[in-house]
XYZ file of C-alpha atoms in Angstrom:
650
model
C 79.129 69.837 100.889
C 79.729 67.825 104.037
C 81.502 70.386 106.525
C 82.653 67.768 108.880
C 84.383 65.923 106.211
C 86.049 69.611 104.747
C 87.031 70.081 108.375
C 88.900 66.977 108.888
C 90.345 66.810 105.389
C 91.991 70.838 106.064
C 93.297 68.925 109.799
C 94.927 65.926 107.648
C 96.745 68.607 105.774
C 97.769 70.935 108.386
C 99.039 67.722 110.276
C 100.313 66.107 106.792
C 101.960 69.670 106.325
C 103.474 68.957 109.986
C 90.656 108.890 100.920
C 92.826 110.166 104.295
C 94.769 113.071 104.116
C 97.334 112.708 107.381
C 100.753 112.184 106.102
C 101.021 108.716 108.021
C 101.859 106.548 104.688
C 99.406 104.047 105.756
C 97.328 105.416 102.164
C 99.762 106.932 100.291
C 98.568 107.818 96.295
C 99.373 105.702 93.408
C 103.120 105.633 92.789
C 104.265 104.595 88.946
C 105.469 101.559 88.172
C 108.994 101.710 87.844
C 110.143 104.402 90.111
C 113.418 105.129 90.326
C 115.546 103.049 92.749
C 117.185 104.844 95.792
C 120.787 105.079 94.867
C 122.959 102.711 97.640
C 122.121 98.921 97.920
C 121.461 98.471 101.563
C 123.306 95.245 102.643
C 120.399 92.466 103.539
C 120.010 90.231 106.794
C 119.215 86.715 105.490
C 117.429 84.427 107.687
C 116.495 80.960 106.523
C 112.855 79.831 107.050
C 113.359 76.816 109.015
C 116.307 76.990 111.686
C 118.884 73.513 112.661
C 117.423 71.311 114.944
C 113.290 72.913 114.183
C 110.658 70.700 112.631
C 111.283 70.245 108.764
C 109.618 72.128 106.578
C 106.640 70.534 104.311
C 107.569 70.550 100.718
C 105.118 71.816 98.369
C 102.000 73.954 98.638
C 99.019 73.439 101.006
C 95.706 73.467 99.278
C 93.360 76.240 101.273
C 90.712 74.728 103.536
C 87.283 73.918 102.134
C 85.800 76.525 105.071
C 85.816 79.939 105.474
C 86.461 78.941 109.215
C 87.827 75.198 109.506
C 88.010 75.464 113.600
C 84.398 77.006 113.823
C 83.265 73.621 115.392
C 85.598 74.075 118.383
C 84.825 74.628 122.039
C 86.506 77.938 123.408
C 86.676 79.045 127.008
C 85.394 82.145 128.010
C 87.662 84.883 127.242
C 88.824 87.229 129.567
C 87.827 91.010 130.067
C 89.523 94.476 129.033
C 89.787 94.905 132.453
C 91.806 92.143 134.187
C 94.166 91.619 131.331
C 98.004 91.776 132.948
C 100.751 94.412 131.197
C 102.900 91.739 129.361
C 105.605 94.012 127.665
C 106.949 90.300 125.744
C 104.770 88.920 122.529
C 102.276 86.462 123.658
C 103.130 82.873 123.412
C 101.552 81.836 120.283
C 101.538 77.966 121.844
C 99.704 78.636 124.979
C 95.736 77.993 125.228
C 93.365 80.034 126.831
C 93.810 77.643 129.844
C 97.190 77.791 130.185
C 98.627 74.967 128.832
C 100.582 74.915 125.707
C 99.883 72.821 122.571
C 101.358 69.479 121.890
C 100.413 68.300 118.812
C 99.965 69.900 115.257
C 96.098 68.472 115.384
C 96.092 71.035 118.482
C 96.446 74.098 116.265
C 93.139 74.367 114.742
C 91.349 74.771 117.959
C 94.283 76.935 119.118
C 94.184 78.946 116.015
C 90.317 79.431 116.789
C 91.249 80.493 120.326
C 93.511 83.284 118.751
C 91.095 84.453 116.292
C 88.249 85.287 119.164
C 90.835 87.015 120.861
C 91.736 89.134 118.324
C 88.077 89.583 117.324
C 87.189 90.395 120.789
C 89.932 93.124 121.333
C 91.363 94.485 117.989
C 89.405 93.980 114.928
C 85.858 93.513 116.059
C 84.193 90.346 114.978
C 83.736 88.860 111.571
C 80.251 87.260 111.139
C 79.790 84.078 109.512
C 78.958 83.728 105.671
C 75.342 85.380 105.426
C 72.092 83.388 105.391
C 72.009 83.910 101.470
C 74.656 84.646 99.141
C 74.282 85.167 95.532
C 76.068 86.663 92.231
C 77.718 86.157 88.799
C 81.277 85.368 87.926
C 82.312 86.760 84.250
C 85.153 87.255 82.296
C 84.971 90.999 82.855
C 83.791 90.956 86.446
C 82.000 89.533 89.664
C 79.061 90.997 91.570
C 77.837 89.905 95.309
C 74.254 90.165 96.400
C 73.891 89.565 99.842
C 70.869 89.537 102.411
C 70.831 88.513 106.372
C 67.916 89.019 108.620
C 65.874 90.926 106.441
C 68.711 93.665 105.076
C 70.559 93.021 101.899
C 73.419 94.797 99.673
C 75.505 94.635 97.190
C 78.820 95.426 95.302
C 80.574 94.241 92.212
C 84.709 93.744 91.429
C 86.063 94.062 88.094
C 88.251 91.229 86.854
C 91.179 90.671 84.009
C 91.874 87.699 82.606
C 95.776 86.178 81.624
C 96.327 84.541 78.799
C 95.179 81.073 78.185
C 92.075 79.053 79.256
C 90.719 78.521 82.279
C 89.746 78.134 84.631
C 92.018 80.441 86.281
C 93.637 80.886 89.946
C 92.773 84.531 90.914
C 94.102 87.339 93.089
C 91.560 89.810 94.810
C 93.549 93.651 94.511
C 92.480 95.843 96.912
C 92.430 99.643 96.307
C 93.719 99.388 92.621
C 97.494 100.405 93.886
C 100.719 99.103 94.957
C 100.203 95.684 93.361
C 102.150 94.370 90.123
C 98.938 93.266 88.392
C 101.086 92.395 85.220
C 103.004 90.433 87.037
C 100.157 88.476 88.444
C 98.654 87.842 84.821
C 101.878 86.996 83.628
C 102.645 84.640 86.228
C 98.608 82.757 84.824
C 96.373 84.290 87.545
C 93.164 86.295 86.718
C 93.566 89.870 88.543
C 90.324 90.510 90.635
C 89.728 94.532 91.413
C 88.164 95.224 94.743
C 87.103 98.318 95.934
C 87.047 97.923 99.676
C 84.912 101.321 100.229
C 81.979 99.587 98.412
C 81.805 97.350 102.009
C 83.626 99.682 104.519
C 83.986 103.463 103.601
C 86.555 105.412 104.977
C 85.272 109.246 106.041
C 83.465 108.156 108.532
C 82.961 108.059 112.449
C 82.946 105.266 114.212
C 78.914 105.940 115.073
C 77.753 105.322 111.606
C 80.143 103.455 109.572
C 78.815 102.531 106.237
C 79.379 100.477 103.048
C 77.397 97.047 102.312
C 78.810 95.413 105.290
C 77.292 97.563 107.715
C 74.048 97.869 105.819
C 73.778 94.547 106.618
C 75.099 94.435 109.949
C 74.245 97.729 111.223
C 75.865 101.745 111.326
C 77.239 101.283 115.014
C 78.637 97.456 114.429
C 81.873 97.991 116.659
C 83.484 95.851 113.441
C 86.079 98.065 112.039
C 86.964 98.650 108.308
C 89.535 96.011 107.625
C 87.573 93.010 109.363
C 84.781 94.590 107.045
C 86.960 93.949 104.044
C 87.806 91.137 104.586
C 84.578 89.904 104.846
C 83.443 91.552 101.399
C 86.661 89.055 99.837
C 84.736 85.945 101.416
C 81.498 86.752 100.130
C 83.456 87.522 96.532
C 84.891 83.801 97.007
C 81.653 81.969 97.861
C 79.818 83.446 94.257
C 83.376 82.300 92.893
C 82.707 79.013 94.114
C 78.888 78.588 93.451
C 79.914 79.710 89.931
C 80.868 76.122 89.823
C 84.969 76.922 88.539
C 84.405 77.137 84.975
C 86.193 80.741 84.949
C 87.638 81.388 88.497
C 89.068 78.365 91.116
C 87.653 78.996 94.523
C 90.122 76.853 95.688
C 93.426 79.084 94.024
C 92.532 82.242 95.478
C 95.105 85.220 96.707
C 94.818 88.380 98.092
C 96.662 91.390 97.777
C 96.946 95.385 98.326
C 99.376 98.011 99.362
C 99.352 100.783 102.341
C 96.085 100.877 103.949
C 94.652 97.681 101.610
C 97.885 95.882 102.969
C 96.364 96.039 106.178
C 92.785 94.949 104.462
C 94.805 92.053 102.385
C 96.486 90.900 105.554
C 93.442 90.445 107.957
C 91.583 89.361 105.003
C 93.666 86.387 104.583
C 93.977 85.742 108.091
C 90.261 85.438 108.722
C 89.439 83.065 105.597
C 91.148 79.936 105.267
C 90.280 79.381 101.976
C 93.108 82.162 100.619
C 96.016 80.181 99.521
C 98.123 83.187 99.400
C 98.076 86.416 101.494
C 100.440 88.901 100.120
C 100.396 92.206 102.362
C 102.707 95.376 100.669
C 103.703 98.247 102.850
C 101.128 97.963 105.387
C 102.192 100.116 107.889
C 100.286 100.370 111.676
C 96.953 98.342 112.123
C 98.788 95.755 109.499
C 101.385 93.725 110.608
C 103.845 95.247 113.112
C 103.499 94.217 116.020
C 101.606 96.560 118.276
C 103.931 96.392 121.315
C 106.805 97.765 118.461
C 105.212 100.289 117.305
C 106.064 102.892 119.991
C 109.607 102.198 120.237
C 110.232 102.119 116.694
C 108.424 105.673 116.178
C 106.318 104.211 113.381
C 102.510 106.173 113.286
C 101.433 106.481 116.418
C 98.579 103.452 117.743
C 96.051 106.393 118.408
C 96.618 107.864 114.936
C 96.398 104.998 113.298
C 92.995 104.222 115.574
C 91.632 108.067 115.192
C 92.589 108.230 111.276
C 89.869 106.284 109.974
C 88.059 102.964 111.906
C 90.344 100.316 110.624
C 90.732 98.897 113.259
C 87.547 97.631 115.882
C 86.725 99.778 118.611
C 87.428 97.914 121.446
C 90.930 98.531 120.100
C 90.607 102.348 121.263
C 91.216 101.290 125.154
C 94.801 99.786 124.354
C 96.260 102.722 121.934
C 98.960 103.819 124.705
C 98.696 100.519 126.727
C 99.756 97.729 123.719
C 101.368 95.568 126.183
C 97.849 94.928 127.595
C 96.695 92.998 124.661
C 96.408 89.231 124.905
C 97.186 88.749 121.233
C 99.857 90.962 118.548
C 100.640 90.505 115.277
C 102.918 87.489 115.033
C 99.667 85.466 115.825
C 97.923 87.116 113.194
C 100.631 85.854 111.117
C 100.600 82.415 112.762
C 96.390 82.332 111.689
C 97.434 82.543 108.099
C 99.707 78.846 108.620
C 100.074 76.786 107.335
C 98.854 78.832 103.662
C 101.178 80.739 101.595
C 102.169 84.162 103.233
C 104.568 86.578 101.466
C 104.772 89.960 103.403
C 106.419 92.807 101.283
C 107.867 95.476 103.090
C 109.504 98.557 102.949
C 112.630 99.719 105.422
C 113.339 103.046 104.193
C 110.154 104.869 105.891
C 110.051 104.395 109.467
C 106.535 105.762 109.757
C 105.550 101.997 108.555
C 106.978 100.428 111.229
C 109.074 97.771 108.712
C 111.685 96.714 111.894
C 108.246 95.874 114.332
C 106.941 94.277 110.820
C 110.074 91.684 110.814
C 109.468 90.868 114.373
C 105.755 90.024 113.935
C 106.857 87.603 110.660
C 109.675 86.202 112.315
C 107.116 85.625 115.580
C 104.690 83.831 113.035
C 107.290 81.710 111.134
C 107.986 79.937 114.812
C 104.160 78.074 114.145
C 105.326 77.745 110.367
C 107.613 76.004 111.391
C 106.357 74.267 114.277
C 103.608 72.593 111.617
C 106.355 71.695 109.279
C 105.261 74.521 106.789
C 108.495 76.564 107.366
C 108.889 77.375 103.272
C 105.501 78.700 102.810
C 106.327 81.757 104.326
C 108.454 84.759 103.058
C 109.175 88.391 104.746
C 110.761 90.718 102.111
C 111.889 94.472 103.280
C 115.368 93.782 100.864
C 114.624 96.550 98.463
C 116.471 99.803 97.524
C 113.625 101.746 96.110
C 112.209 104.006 99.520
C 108.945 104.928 97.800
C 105.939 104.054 99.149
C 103.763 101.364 97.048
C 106.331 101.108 94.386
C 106.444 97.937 91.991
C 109.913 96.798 93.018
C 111.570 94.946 90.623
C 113.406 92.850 93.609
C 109.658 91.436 94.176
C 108.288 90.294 90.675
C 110.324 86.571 90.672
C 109.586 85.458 94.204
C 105.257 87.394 93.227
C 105.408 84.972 90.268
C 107.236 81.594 92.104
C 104.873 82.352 94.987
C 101.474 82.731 92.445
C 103.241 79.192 90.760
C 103.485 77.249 93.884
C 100.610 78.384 96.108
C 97.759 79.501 93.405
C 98.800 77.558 90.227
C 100.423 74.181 92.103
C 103.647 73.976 90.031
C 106.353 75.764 91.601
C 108.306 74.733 94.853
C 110.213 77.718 95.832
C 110.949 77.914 99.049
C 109.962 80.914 101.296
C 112.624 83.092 103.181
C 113.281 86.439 105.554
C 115.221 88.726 103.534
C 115.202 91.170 106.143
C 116.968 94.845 105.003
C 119.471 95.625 107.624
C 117.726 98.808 107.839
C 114.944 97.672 109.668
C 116.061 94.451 110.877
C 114.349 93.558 113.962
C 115.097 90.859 116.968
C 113.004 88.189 117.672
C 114.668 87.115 121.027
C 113.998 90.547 122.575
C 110.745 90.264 122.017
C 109.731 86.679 123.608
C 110.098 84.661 126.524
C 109.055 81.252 124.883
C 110.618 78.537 122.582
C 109.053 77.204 120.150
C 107.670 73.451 120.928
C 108.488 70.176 118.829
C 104.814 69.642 117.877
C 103.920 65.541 117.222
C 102.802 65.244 113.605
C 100.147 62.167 113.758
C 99.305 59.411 111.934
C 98.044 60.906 108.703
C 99.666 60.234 105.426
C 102.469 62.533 104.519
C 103.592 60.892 101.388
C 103.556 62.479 97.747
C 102.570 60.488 94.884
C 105.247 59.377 92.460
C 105.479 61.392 88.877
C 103.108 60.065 86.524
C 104.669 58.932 83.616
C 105.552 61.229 80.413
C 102.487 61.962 78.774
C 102.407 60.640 74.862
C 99.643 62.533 72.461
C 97.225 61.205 69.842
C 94.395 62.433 67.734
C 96.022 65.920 67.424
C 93.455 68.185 65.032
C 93.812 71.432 64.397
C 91.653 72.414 68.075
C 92.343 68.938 70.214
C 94.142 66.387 71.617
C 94.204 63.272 73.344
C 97.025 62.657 76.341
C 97.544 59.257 77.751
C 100.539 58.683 80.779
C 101.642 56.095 82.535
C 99.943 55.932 86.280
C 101.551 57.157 89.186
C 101.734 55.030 92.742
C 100.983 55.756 96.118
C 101.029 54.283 99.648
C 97.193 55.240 99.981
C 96.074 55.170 96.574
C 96.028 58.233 93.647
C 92.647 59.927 93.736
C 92.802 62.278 90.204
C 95.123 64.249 88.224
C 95.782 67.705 87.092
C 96.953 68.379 83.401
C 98.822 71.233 83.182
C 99.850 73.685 80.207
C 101.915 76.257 78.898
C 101.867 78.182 75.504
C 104.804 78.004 72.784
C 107.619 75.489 72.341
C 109.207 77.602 75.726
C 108.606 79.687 78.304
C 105.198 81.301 79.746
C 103.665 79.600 82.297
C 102.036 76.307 83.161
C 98.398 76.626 83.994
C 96.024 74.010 84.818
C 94.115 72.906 81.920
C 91.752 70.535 83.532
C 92.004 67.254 85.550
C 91.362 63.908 85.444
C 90.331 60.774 87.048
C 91.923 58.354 84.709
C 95.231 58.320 83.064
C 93.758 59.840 79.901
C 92.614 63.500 78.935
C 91.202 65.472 76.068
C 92.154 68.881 75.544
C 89.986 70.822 73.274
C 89.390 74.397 72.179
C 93.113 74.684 70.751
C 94.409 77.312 68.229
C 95.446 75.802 64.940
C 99.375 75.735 64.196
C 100.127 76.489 67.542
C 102.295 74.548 69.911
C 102.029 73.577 73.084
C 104.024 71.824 76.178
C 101.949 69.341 79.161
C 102.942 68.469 81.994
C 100.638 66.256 84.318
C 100.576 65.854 88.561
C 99.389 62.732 90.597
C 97.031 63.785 94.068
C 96.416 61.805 96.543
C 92.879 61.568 99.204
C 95.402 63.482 101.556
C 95.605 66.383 99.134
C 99.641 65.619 98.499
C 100.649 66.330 95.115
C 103.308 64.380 93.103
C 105.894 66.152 91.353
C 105.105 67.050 87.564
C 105.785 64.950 84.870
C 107.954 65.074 82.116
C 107.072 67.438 79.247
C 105.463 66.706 76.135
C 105.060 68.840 72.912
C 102.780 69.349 70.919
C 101.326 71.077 67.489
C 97.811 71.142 66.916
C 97.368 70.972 62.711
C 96.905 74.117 60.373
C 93.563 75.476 60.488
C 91.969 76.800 56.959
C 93.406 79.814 55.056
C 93.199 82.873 56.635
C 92.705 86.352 55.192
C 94.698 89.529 56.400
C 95.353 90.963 59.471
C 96.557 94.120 60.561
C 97.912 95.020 64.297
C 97.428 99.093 65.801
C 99.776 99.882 68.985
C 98.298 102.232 71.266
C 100.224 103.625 74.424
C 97.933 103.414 77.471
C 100.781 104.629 79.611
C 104.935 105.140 79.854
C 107.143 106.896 82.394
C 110.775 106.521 82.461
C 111.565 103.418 82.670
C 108.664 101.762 81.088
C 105.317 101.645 79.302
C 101.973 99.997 78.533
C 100.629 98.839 75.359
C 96.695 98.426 75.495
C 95.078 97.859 73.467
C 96.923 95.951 70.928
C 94.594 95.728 68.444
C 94.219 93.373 65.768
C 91.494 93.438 62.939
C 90.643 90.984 60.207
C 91.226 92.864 56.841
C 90.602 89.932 54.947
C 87.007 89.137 53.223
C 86.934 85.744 55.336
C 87.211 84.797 58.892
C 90.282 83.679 60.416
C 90.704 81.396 63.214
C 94.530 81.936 64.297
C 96.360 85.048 63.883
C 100.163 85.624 64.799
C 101.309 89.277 65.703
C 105.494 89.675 65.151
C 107.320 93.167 66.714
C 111.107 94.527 67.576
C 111.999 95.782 71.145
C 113.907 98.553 71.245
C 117.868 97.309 72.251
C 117.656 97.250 75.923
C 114.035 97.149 76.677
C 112.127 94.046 77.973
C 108.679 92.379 77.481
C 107.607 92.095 81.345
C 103.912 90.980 81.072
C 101.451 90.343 78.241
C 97.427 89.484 78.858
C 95.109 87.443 76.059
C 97.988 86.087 74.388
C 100.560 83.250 74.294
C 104.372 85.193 73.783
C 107.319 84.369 73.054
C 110.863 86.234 73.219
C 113.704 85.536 71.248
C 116.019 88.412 70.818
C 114.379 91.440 70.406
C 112.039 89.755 68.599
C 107.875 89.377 70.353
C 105.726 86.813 68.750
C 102.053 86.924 69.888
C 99.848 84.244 69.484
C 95.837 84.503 69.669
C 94.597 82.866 73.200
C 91.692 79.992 72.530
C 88.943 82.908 73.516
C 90.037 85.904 70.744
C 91.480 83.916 67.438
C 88.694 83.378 65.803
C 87.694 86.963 64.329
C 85.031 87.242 61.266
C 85.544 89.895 58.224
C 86.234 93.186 59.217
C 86.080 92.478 63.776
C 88.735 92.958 66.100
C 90.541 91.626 69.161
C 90.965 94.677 71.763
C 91.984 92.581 74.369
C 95.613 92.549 74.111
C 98.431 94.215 75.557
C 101.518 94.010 76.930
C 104.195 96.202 79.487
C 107.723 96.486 78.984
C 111.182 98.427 80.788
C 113.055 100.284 79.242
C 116.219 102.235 79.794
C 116.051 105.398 82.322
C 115.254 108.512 80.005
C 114.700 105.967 76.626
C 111.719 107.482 75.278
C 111.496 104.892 71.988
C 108.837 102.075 71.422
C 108.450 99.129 69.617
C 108.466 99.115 66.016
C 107.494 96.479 62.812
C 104.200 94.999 63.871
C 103.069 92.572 61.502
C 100.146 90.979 62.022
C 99.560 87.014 59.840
């Protein structure tokens, strides 16, 4: 790979884009999905993402840089010392250099954005060293390990990972700490679920003398690096095996990252410090996350020093500005501005002040001024309008705009646009907390034009396990590089996933299940990374496969609280004498409950009524095996204690 060419394509799209125990919620224990709401809808402060007269936001997702660090080429004064920093009690101006002036263009940011990074190396997290001198691992269906080695030390550490339903290769979202995060909801939206245990590379428990966990084996016991810098590195080095893999199971290049409570803070600086994360989605992350630091005192949200003396999260160079925040030459809402112009969706909660939620809206609103100033104001979203108070709940208010964000950031088909839906709870004020506006930024030369819709796509040679699609091409000012072919399960619903791409205006999709049906859609890209709009949608029904013999299907209840329950495994054996390569599972919903997620198959609702179809990767089942790999979650009505009935299995 060519880094100066990565490093100017990521600038043409920026510019195209114009175990604790203190009771401080910052790592709270696992909380059921589905707890109750709190009773009383709390009225919510809407703020759109892009104000009248501010720079327009981009439409459409921006693809994640090729580098870990796209502005790691650019020339940065010396920074200043602890000790002749002024007390600025106002947020820093994100716009401002190092030497004073402010930026004028949106090619500016990336060397900006590098100036703001250093700073925030140098005085809160500690620093983040560059991708080791050898990285190496495997990337399975089941799960990922790292081996790393730098300077004659090495270690290790290894993440689980669950697949969706479908083929891949598959987007994927790293889960910190296992808790907090709707992982159904991320499978059901197409995207592989990646479980990392952060205290594999940064363990908590210890002192600051002799931290450990693979990171420090390899960087040394007394690095002044705190634990979520530390984390975030262990993400990078999971997405560099993800990308020497090649992308036959996992796309480096559609990559989230998420985690509640203390991984919120992990999740957010983990995204902020790689810029190949498309999507950084931060729950509940309390002090050291992202409030602001100069809010945190007024708001009476955990304490700087707890937060510093609880566990080394944060660098310790941070320790000298605990009761002095208005010291630091960097806070939050520049944290948030490092993520721009990727997806961000901050989920927060305004019911426990100890999280600081009102100095959280401040730092996102802070941020959204360089969204918007690079044109990217709908790719990010600030969400603290929830009535459920517990902490690291899955809140039902959060699983559409999860899903839309997944679609348009991770998968590439969605277009939602991001938003503040700030609770009026913890609604904080951005013009109390600056004394600078943001600037009109000059967008450049570089081509900001999406291709046109490529034409409907018509298919031929349709076996029982193929098919050929052929469209009409789409036109652009610069010229259409490739396109992606993109599909979804059943004759409706589920989700659109890329199936594979193309250079001409013709693909083959193989590895089908007979009798099944299934909808395309295709999408033109240009050399500037702009995306057309998707096609119109075409059908289709791959033929019968041979005879099959009988099939039976076994529920088992993993899990189910009040309001809802887990199925897994689903399990569904071959009874015939033959093998069978299709198999279609039927069941009834109890009235009033709802199918919320299913993994390894293709469903579809109608009714009461769940059909499950085999995914390409478990149809195929010889005499007497079984597929073990399914399951699905559902709601249910408060206190409802039945479960679905009438499984047949053909």
């Amino acid at each position: 790979m060519i880094i100066s060419l990565v490093r100017s394509t990521m600038l043409a799209r920026v510019v195209a884009l114009a175990a604790a125990t203190t009771l401080s919620f910052s790592g709270g224990a696992p909380v059921a999905a589905g707890a109750a709401a709190a009773p009383g809808a709390v009225p919510p402060v809407r703020a759109a993402a892009a104000g009248a007269g501010e720079a327009p936001a981009a439409h459409g997702a921006v693809a994640a840089a090729g580098d870990e660090n796209e502005g790691a080429d650019c020339a940065v004064p010396g920074l200043p010392d602890a000790g002749s920093l002024p007390s600025n009690s106002r947020l820093p101006d994100p716009f401002r250099k190092l030497n004073g002036s402010r930026i004028t263009s949106r090619a500016d940011w990336r060397c900006l954005r590098e100036e703001t990074k250093r700073l925030a190396e140098k005085f809160v997290y500690g620093e983040k060293p560059p991708k080791p001198s050898s990285v190496t691992g495997t990337v399975t269906s089941t799960g990922i390990t790292v081996n790393v080695s730098h300077n004659g030390r090495s270690a290790g550490f290894s993440a689980s990972v669950s697949l969706p339903s479908g083929t891949g290769p598959f987007p994927a979202v790293v889960v910190l700490g296992g808790f907090g995060a709707d992982t159904a909801a991320i499978r059901a939206a197409g995207a592989a679920v990646i479980s990392y245990d952060p205290y594999a590379v940064g363990r908590e428990g210890t002192p600051r003398s002799n931290k450990q966990g693979a990171f420090y084996s390899v960087y040394g016991s007394s690095s002044s690096t705190g634990l979520l810098l530390a984390w975030g590195w262990g993400v990078s080095r999971i997405i560099d095996v993800i990308d020497q893999s090649g992308g036959n199971l996992l796309k480096a290049d559609a990559t989230g990252v998420t985690g509640c409570s203390r991984f919120g803070k992990g999740a957010f600086v983990a995204g902020a410090f790689d810029q190949r994360i498309a999507l950084t989605m931060p729950i509940e992350s309390g002090s050291a996350g992202v409030p602001i630091f100069r809010g945190i005192p007024g708001e009476g949200a955990q304490s700087l020093s707890s937060a510093y003396g609880e566990q080394p999260w944060l660098g310790d160079a941070f320790g000298s500005f605990t009761g002095s925040p208005a010291r630091l030459p960097v806070d939050t809402h520049q944290i948030v501005a490092m993520v721009a112009p990727r997806g961000l969706f901050v989920m927060d909660n305004p019911h426990i002040t100890n999280l600081g939620p009102r100095s959280a809206s401040v730092a996102a609103l802070g941020g959204a001024e360089v969204y918007k100033a690079l044109g990217a104001g709908e790719n990010i979203t600030y969400w603290s309008d929830v009535q459920d108070g517990s902490h690291c709940a899955n809140r039902p208010e959060w699983r559409t705009p999860l899903q839309q964000h997944i679609q348009k950031f991770l998968l590439r088909t969605g277009t939602a646009p991001g938003a503040m839906r700030i609770s009026a709870r913890a609604a904080g004020n951005l013009a109390e907390w600056r004394d600078w506006q943001t600037p009109a930024l000059g967008g450049g030369s570089c081509d900001t034009t999406a291709p046109s819709p490529p034409g409907t796509p018509a298919a031929s040679a349709v076996t029982a396990t193929g098919a050929t699609l052929t469209w009409a091409a789409s036109t652009d000012d610069t010229g259409v590089t490739g396109y992606d072919v993109l599909r979804a399960a059943g004759a409706s619903g589920g989700t659109f996933t890329q199936a594979g791409s193309s250079a001409t205006t013709s693909f083959s999709d193989t590895g089908l299940s007979p009798g099944t049906t299934y909808r395309y859609q295709v999408r033109a890209r240009d050399a500037a990374g702009n995306a057309s709009p998707v096609s119109d949608t075409v059908q289709v029904t791959t033929q019968p496969g041979p005879a099959t013999g009988g099939c039976t299907a076994l529920a088992t209840v993993q899990t189910q609280w009040a309001t809802g329950y887990v199925i897994q495994p689903l399990t569904i054996t071959n009874t015939g004498t033959s093998a069978i390569n299709g198999w279609t599972v039927t069941f009834t919903l109890p009235a009033g409950h709802t199918l919320t997620g299913s993994w390894n198959v293709a469903a579809t609702v109608s009714g009461q009524t769940v059909t499950f179809r085999n995914a390409a990767h478990n149809g195929s089942l010889a005499p007497g095996a079984a597929a073990t790999s399914v399951g699905f979650q559902a709601t249910r009505p408060n206190g409802d204690t039945t479960l679905p009935s009438g499984y047949t299995c053909a």
